[in-house]
Coordinates of C-alpha atoms in Angstrom, one line a residue:
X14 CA 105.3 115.1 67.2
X15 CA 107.0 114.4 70.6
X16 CA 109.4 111.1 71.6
X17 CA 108.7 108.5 73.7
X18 CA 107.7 109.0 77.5
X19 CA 109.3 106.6 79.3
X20 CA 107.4 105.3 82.4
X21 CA 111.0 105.6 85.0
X22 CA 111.0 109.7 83.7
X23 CA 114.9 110.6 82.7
X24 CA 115.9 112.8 79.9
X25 CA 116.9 112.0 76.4
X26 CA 119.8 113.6 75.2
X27 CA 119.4 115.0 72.0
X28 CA 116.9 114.4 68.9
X29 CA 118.6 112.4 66.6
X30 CA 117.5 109.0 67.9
X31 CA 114.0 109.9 67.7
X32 CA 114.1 111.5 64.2
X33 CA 115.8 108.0 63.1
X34 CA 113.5 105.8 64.4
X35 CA 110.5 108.0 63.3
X36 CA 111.6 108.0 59.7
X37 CA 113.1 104.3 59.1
X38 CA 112.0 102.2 61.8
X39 CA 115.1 101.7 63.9
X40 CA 117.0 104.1 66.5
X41 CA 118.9 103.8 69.6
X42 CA 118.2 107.1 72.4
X43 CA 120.7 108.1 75.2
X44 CA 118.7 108.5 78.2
X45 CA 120.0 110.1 81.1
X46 CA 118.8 110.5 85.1
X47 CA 117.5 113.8 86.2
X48 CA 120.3 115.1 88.1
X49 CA 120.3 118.3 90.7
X50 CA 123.5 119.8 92.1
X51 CA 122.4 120.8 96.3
X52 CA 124.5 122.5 98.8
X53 CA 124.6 120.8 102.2
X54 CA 124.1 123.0 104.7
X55 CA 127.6 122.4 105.7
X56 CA 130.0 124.8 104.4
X57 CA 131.1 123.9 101.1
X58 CA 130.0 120.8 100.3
X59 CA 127.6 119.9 97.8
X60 CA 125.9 116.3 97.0
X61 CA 124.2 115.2 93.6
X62 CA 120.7 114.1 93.8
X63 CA 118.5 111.7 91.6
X64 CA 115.2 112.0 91.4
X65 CA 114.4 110.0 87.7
X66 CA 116.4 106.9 86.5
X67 CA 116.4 105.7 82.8
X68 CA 114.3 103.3 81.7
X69 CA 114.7 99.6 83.1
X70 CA 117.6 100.5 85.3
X71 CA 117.4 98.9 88.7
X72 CA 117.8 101.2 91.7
X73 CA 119.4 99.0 94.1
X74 CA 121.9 97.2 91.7
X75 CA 122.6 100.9 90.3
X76 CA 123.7 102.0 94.1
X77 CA 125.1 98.7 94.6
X78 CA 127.7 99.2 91.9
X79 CA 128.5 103.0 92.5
X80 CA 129.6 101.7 95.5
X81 CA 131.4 99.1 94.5
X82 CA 133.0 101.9 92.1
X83 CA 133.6 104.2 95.0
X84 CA 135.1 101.2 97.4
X85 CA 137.3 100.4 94.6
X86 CA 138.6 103.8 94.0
X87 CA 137.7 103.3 90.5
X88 CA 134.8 106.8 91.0
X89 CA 136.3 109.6 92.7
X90 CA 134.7 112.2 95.1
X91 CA 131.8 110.5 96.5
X92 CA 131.5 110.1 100.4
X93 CA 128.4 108.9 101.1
X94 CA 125.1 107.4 99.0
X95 CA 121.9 107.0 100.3
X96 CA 118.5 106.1 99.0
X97 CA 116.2 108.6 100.4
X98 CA 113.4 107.1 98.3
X99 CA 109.8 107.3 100.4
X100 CA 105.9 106.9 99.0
X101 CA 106.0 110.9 97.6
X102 CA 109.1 109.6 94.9
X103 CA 112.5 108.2 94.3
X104 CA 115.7 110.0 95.5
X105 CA 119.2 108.3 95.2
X106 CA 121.7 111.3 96.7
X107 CA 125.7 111.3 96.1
X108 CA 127.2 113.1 98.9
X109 CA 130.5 114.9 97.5
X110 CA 133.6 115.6 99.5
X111 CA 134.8 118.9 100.5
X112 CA 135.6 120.7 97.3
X113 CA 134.8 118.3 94.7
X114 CA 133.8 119.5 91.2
X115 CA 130.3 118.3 91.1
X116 CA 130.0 118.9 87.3
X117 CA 132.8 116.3 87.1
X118 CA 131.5 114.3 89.8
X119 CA 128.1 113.7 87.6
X120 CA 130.2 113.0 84.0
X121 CA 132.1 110.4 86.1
X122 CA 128.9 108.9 87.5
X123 CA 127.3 109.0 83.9
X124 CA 130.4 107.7 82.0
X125 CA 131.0 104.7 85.0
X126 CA 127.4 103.8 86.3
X127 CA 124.1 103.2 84.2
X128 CA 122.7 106.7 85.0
X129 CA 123.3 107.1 81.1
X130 CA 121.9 104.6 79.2
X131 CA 121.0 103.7 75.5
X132 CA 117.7 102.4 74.9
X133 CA 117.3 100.6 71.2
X134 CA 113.7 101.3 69.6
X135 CA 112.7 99.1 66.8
X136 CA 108.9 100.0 65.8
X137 CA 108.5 96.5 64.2
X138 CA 104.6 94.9 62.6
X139 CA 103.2 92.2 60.8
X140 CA 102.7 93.4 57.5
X141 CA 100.8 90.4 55.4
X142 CA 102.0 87.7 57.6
X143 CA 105.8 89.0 57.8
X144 CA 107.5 91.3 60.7
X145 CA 108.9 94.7 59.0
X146 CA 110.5 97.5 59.9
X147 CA 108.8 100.8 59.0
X148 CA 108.6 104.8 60.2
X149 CA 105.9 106.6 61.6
X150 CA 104.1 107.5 58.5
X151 CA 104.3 103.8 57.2
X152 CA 102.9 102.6 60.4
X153 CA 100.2 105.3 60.6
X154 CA 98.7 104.5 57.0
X155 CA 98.5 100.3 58.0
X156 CA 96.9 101.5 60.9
X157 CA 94.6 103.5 59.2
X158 CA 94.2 100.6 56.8
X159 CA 93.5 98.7 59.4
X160 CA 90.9 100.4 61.2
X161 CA 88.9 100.9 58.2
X162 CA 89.0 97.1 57.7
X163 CA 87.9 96.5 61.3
X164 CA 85.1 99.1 60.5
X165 CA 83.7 97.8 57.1
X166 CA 83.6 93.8 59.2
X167 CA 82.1 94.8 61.9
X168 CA 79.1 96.8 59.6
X169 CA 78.8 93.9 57.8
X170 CA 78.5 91.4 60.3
X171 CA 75.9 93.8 62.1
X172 CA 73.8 94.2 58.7
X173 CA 74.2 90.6 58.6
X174 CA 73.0 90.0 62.0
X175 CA 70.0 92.6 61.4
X176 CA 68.8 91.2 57.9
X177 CA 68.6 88.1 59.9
X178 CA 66.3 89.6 62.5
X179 CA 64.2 91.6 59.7
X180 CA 63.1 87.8 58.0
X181 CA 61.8 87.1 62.4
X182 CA 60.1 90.2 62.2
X183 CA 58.3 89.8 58.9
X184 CA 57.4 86.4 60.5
X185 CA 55.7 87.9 63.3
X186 CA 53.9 90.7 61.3
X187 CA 52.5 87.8 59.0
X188 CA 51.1 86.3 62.3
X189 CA 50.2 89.7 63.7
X190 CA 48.0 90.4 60.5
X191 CA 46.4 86.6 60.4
X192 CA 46.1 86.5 63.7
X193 CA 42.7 84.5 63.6
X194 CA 43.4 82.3 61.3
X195 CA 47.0 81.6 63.2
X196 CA 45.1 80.6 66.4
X197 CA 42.5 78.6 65.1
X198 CA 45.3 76.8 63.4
X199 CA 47.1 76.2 66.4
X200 CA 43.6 75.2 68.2
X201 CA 43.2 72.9 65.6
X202 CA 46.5 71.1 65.2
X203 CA 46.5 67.8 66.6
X204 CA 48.9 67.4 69.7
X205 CA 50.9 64.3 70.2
X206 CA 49.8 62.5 73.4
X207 CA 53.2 62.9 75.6
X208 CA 52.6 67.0 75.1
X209 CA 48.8 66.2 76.0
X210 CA 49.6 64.2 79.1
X211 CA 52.1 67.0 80.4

């Protein structure tokens, strides 16, 4: 069975979250941004492009503080950032300097920014009346439990509904068949005056 698909996009690093929270309930994933290395056109530098964020990370704040980073000399390398974002998809780019590492570049921009996050899963349910913790197969049976509870209501309430409508039914058909005798009792009830008058 395959992990979560997170809406942003990004890349989980490694299995091991997903395999814990599948079996007990409870995990915590690394996400990471999807990262490309470019060259610029001129000469040899390169630049480091984003085109998927982790989950719940906000773009602007993200480039806000890498450049806060970069102005405070605390993230080496970096020259330029720019949001080249338009309606066909995100893109934050990181332009290096002139011979920068770019591999070391992106580890420092993963370690320092929040373009590797950890994202906590808890797959949590009310289980008679009280929230617990449980894995996958756990939470497929009470599903399954459940459906077939939903199921045998809902026939039930439809049989109920339909016995209901069978009595009407037999009603009519008793008419149907003494349909003379139904008539000339209804010619020959008496009719209270306000019913006459209308």
């Amino acid at each position: 069975m395959t992990g979560p698909d997170f809406p942003t996009g990004g890349i989980i690093l490694g299995r091991e979250g997903i395999h814990e929270y599948f079996a007990r309930g409870r995990g915590s994933l690394k996400i990471r941004a999807k990262a490309a290395t470019e060259k610029n056109g001129q000469g040899s530098r390169k630049r480091s492009s984003f085109t998927e964020l982790p989950y719940q990370v906000n773009k602007a704040r993200l480039i806000e503080h890498a450049a806060s980073l970069v102005n405070d000399k605390k993230l080496e390398g970096i020259s330029e950032i720019r949001d080249e974002s338009d309606r066909d998809g995100m893109r934050v780019v990181f332009e290096l300097k002139r011979g920068e590492q770019a591999e070391v570049v992106l580890n420092n921009l993963y370690k320092q920014t929040q373009l590797q996050t950890s994202f906590g899963v808890i797959m949590l349910a009310i289980v008679n009346g009280q929230p617990r913790e449980m894995g996958l197969v756990d939470a497929l049976k009470r599903f399954i439990d459940h459906r077939i509870d939903v199921v045998r209501r809902r026939t039930d309430y439809m049989l109920r509904k339909a016995r209901e409508r069978e009595h009407i039914l037999l009603g009519f058909q008793k008419a149907l068949d003494n349909l003379d005798a139904v008539i000339k009792l209804i010619r020959d009830s008496r009719i209270p005056r306000k019913l006459a008058k209308a």
